[in-house]
Coordinates of C-alpha atoms in Angstrom, one line a residue:
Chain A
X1 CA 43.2 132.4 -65.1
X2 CA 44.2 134.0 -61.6
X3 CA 44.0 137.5 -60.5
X4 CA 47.1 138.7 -61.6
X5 CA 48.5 141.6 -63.7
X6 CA 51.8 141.9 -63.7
X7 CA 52.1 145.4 -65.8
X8 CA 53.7 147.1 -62.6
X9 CA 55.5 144.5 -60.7
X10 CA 57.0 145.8 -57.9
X11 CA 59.7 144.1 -56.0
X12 CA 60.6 145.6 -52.7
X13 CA 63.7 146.5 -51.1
X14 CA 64.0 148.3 -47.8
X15 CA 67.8 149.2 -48.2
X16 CA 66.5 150.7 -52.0
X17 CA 64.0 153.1 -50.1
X18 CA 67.0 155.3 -49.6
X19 CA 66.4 155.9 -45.6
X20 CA 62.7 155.8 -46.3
X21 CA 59.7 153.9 -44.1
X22 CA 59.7 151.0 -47.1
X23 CA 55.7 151.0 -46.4
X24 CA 55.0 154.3 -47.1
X25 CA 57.3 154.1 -50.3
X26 CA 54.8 151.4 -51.3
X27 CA 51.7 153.0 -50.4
X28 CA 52.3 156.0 -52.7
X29 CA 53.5 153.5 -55.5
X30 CA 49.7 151.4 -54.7
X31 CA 48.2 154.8 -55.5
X32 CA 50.7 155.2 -58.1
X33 CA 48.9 152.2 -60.2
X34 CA 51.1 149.1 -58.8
X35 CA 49.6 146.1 -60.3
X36 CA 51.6 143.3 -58.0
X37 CA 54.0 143.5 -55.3
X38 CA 56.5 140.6 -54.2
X39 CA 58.2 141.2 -51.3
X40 CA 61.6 140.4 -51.0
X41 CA 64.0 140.2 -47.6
X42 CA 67.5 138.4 -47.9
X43 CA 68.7 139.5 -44.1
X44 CA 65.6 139.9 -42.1
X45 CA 64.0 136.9 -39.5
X46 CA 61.2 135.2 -40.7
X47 CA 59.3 137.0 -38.0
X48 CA 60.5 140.1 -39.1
X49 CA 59.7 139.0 -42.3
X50 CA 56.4 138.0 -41.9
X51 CA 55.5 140.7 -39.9
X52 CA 56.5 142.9 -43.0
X53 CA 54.8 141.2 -45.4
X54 CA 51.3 141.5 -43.2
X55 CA 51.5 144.9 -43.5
X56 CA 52.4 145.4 -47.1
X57 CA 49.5 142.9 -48.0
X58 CA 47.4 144.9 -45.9
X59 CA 48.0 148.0 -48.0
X60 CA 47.6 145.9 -51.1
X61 CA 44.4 144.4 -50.4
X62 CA 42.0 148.0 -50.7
X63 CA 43.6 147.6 -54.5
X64 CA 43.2 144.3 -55.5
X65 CA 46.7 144.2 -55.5
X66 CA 48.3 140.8 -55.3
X67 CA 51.3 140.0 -52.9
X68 CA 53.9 137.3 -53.1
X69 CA 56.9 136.5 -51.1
X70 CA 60.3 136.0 -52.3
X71 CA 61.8 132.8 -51.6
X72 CA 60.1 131.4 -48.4
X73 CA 57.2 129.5 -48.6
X74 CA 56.5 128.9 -44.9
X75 CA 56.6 132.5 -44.6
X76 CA 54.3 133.1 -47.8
X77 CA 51.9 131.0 -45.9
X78 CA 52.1 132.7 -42.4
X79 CA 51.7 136.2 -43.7
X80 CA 48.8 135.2 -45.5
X81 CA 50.5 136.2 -49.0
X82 CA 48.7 135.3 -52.1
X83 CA 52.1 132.9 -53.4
X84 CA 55.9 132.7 -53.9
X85 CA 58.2 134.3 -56.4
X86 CA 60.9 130.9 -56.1
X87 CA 64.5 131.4 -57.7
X88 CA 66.5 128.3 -59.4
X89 CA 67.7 127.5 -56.0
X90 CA 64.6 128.3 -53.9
X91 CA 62.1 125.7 -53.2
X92 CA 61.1 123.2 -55.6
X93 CA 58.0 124.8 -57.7
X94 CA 56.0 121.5 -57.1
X95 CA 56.7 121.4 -53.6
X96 CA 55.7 125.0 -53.4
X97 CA 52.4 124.1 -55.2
X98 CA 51.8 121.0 -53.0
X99 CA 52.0 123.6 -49.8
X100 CA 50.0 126.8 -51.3
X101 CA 47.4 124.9 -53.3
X102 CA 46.0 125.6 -57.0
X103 CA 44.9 129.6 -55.9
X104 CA 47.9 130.2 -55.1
X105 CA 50.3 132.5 -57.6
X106 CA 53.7 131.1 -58.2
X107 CA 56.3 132.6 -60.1
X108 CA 59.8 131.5 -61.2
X109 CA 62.7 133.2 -61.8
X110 CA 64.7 131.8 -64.9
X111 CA 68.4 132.9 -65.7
X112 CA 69.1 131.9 -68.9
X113 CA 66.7 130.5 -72.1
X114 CA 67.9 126.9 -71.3
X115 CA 65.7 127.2 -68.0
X116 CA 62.7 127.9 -70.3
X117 CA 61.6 125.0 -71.8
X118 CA 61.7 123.6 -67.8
X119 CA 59.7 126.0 -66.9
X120 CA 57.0 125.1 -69.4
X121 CA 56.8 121.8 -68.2
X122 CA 56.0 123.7 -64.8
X123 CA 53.1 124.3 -62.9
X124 CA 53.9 128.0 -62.4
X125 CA 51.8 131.6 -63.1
X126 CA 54.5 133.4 -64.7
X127 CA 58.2 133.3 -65.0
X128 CA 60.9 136.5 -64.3
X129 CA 63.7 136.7 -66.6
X130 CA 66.3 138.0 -65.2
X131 CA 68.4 140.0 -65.3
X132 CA 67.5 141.8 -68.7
X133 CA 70.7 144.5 -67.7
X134 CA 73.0 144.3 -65.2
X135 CA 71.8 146.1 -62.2
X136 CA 73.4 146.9 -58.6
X137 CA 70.3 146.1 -56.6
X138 CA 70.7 142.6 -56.9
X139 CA 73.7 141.0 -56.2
X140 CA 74.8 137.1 -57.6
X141 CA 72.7 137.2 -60.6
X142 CA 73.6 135.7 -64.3
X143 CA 74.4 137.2 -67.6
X144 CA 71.8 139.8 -68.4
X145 CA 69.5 138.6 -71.2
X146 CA 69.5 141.9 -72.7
X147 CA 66.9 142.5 -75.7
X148 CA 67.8 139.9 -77.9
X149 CA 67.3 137.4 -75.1
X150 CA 64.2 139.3 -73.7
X151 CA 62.3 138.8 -76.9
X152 CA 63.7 135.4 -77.6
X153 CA 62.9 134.6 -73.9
X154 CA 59.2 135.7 -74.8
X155 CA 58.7 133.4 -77.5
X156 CA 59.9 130.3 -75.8
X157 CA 57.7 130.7 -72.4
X158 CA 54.6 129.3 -72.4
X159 CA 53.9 131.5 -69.1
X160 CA 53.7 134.9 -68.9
X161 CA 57.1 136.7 -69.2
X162 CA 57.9 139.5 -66.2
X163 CA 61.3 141.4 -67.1
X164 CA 63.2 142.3 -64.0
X165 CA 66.8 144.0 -63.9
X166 CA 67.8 147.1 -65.2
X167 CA 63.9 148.2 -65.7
X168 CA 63.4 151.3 -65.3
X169 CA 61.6 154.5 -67.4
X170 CA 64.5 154.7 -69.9
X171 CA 64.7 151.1 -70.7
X172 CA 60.6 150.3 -70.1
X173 CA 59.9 150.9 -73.4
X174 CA 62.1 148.8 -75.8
X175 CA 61.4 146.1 -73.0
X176 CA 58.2 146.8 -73.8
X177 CA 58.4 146.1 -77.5
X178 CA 59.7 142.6 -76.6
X179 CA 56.2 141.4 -75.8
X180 CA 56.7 140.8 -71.8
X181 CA 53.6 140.7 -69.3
X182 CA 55.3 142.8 -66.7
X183 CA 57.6 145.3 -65.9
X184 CA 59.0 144.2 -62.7
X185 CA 61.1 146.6 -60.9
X186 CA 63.1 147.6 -57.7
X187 CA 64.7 150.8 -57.4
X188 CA 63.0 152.3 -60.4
X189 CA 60.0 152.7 -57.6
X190 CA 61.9 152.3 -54.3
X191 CA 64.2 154.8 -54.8
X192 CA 62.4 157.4 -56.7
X193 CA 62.4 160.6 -55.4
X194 CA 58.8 160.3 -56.4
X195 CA 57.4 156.8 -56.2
X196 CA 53.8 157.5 -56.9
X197 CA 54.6 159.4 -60.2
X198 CA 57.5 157.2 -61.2
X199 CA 54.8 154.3 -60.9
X200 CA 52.0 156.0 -63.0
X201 CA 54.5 156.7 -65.5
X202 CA 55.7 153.5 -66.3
X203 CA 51.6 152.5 -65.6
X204 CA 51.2 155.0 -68.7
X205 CA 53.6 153.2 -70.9
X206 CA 51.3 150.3 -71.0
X207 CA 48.4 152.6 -72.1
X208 CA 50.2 154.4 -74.8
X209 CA 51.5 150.9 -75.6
X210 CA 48.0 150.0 -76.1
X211 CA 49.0 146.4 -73.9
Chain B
X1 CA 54.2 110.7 -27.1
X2 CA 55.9 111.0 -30.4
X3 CA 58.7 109.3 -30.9
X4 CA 61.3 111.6 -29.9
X5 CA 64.8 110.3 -27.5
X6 CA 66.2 114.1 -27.1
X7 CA 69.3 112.2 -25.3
X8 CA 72.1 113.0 -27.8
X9 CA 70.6 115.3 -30.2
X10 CA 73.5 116.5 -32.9
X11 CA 73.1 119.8 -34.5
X12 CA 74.9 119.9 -37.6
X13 CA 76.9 122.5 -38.7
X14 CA 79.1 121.7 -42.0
X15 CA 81.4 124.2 -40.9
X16 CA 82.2 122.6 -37.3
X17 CA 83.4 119.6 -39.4
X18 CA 86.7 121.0 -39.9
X19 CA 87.1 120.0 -43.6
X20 CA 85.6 116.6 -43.6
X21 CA 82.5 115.7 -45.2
X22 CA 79.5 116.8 -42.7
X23 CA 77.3 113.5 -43.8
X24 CA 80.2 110.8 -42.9
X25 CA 80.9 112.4 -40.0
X26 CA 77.0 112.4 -39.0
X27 CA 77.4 109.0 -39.9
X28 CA 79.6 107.9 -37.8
X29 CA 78.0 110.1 -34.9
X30 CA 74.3 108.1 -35.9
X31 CA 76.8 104.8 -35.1
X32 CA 77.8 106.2 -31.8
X33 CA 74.2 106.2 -30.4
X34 CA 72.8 109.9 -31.2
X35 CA 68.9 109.5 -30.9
X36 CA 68.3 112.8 -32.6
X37 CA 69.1 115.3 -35.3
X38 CA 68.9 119.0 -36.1
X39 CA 70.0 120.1 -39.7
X40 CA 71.2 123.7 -39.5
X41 CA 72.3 125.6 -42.5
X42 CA 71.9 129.5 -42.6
X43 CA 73.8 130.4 -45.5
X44 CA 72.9 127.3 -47.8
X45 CA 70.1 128.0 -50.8
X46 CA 67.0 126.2 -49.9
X47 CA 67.7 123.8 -52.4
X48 CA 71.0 123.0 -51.0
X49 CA 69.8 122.8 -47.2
X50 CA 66.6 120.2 -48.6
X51 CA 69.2 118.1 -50.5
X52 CA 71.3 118.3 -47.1
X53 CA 68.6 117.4 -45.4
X54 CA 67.2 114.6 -47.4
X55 CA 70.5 113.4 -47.1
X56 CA 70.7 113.6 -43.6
X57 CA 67.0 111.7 -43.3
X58 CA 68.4 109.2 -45.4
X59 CA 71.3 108.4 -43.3
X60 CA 68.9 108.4 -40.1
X61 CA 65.9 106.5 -41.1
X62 CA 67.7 103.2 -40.2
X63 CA 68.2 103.6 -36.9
X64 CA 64.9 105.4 -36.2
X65 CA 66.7 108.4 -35.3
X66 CA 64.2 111.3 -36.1
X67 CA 65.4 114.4 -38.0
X68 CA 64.3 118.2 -37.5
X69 CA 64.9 121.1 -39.8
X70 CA 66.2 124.1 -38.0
X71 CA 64.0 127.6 -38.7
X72 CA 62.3 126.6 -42.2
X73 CA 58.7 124.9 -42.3
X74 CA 59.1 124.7 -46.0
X75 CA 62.6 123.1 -45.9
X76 CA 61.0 120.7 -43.5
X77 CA 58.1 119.9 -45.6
X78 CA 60.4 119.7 -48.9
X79 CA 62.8 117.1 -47.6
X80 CA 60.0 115.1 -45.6
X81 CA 62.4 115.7 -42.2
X82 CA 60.3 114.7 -39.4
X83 CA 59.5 118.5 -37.8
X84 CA 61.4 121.8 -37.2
X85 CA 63.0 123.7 -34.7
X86 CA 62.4 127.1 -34.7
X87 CA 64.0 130.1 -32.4
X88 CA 61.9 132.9 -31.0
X89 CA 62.0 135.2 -34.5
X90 CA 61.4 132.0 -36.7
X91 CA 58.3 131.2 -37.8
X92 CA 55.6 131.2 -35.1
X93 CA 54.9 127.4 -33.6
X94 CA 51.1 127.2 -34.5
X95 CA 52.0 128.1 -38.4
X96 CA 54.2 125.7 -38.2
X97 CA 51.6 122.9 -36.7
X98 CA 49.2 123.9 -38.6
X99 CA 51.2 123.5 -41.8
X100 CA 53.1 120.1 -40.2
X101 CA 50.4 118.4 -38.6
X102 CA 50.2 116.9 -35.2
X103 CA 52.7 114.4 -35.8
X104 CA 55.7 116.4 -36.5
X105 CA 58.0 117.2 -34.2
X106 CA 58.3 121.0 -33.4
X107 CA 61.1 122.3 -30.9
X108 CA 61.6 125.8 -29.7
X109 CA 64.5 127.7 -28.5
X110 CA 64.1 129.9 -25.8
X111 CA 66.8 132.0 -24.5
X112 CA 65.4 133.2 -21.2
X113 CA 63.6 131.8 -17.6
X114 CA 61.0 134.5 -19.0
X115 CA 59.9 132.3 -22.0
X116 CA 59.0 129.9 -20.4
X117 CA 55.7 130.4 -19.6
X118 CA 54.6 131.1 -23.2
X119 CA 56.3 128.1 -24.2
X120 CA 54.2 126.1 -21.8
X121 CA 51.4 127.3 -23.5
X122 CA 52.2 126.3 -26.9
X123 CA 52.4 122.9 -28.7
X124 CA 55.4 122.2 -29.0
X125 CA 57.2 119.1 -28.4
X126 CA 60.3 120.2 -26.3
X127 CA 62.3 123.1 -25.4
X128 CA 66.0 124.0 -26.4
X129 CA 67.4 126.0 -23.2
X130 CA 70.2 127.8 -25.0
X131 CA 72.8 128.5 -24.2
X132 CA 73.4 126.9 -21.2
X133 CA 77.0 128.2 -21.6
X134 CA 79.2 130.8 -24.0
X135 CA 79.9 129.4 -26.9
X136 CA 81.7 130.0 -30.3
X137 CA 79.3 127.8 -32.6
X138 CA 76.2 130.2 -32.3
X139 CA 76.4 133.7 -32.2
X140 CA 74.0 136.3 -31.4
X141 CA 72.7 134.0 -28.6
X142 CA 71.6 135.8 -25.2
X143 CA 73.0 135.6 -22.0
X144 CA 74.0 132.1 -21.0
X145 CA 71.3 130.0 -18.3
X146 CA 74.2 128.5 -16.3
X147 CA 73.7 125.4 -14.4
X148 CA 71.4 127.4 -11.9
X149 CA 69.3 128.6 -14.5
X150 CA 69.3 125.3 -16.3
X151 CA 67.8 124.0 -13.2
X152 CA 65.0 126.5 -13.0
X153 CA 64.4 126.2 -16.6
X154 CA 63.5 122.5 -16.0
X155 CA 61.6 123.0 -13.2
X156 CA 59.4 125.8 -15.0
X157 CA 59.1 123.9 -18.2
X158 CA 56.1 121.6 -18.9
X159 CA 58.1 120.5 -22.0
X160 CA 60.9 118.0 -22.0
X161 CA 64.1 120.1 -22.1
X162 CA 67.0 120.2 -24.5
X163 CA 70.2 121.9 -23.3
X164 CA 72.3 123.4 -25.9
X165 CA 75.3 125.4 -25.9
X166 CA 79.0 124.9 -24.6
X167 CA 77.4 121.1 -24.1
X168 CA 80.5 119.1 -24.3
X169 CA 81.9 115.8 -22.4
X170 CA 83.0 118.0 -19.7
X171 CA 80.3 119.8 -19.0
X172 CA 77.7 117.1 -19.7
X173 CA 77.7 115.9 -15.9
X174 CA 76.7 118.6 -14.3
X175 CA 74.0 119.5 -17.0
X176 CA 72.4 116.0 -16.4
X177 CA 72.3 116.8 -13.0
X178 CA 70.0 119.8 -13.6
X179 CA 67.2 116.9 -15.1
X180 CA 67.6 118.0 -19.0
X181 CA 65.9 115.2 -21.4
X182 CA 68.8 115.5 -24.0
X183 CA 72.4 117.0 -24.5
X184 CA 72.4 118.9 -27.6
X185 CA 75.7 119.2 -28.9
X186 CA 77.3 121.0 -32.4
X187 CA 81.4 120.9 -32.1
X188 CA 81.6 118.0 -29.5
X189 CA 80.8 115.4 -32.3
X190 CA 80.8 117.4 -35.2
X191 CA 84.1 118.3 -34.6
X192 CA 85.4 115.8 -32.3
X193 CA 88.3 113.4 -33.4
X194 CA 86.4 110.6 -33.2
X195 CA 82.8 111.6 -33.7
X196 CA 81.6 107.6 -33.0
X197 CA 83.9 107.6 -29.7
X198 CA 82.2 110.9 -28.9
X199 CA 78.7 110.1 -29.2
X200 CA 79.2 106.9 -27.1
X201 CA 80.2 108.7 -24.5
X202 CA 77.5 111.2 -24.2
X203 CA 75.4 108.6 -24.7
X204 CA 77.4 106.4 -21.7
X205 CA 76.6 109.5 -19.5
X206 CA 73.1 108.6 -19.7
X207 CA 73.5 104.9 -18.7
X208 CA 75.8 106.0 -16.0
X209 CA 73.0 108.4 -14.9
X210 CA 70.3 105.6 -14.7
X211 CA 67.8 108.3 -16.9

């Protein structure tokens, strides 16, 4: 098994930091009790981008903390990042494998429970469903699995199951109750007006869950 | 030396192919003698712009006409193109030779006399001087080199030189009389009339020349 616990999965968004430096946002939510951080940019270069992700994996490392890149691999693998989060229509997981090697953490993003059973038969570390709700931070994204398909979603994967979309304090708890790995989230911690407490709190829930 | 004939080097751009199908047009253009191709996409998934690509390679292999991905290592690697070329806030050149090997071909775009220099000292396979004039195919490109600033470029430049940008028929002359090694062109054959007719005409130039 690799280093990785997804309890607090924390996707980031510079435009969700609300006019805030994006890396201090993420320091205070490292502190906070972040467990794994993927870093996603849909507009930046890949210099920019890389440059980014150096410094957020540079935080992350005094924690332990694992960091993945959304999307590009060739960027995953300049920044030094420990693996990919890959959508449907990102690179090809094997290809992705093929260029990070076996350490490597790879996650997939599945959209609906007929991606599962693909999935499966993937060599991946963990697969996001997503979205559970519908969610504004995340633009061209499928039907929302809600509960019912959370749970369902859960007993199909053979990988551990992150939840991402529409997770937040409110709804962490019944997703919770679904049996996931991770509570992956964007604004939730971005955009709080408190990062580091809104990520110990949602840190708590898996301790009161006794997960 | 790779095997690389910068002469007429297509950059494809779907768009430019006003409405007609981007791979019979390149096609047609690989029939018209062009010795090299970039595949650009920058709003296509990744998976779209591999199977583009693959497509592309496909079409190419037969007449030994090399093909580079533009900006993504990983696309490159996914679609087994033959190299990249990158711009200045792409991926840096020695991530990408380190993850392409010394075979591939890697091209890099600079945009001013000033870059030069740097790109001497890097391993890279040639240099796209871009643009050499105003055009409406790329945007955010920098000041245009001119024909007097083409000339320098080459002079500077330890790398064989590509020109790009407002490279048409017209204009092609004069550029070959700076000493380029290749014509890089998007709308001339990709959205030429007669893409074939087009291509063997840049590619007359060259005969014409004696280069």
């Amino acid at each position: 098994m690799k280093e990785q616990d997804l309890r607090v999965y924390l996707v980031t968004d510079r435009l969700a930091a609300k006019g805030r430096d994006a890396k201090s946002v993420i320091a205070v939510a490292l502190k906070g009790g972040v467990t794994m951080i993927q870093v996603r940019e849909k507009e930046a270069s890949a210099r920019d981008f890389i440059a980014f992700a150096k410094a957020v994996k540079e935080l992350a490392v005094p924690y332990g903390v694992p960091v993945v890149i959304n999307d590009r691999v060739d960027v995953a693998v300049a920044a030094g990042a420990d693996g990919v989060h890959l959508g449907q229509s990102d690179i090809p997981c094997e290809v992705a494998r093929t260029m990070l090697g076996r350490e490597s953490i790879i996650g997939l993003s599945v959209e609906n429970l007929s991606q599962i059973p693909t999935a499966n038969s993937l060599d991946v570390d963990y697969i996001g469903v997503s979205p559970v709700f519908a969610t504004p931070t995340k633009r061209d994204t499928a039907e929302p699995f809600g509960l019912d398909g959370l749970s369902r979603a859960v007993r199909i994967s053979e990988h551990p199951v992150v939840a991402i979309g529409g997770v937040n304090i409110e709804t962490s708890p019944g997703i919770l109750a679904c049996g996931v790995d991770g509570l992956a989230v964007v604004s939730a911690i971005m955009g709080a007006d408190d990062p580091r407490r809104a990520t110990s709190e949602l840190r708590q829930l898996w301790v009161n869950s006794n997960l």
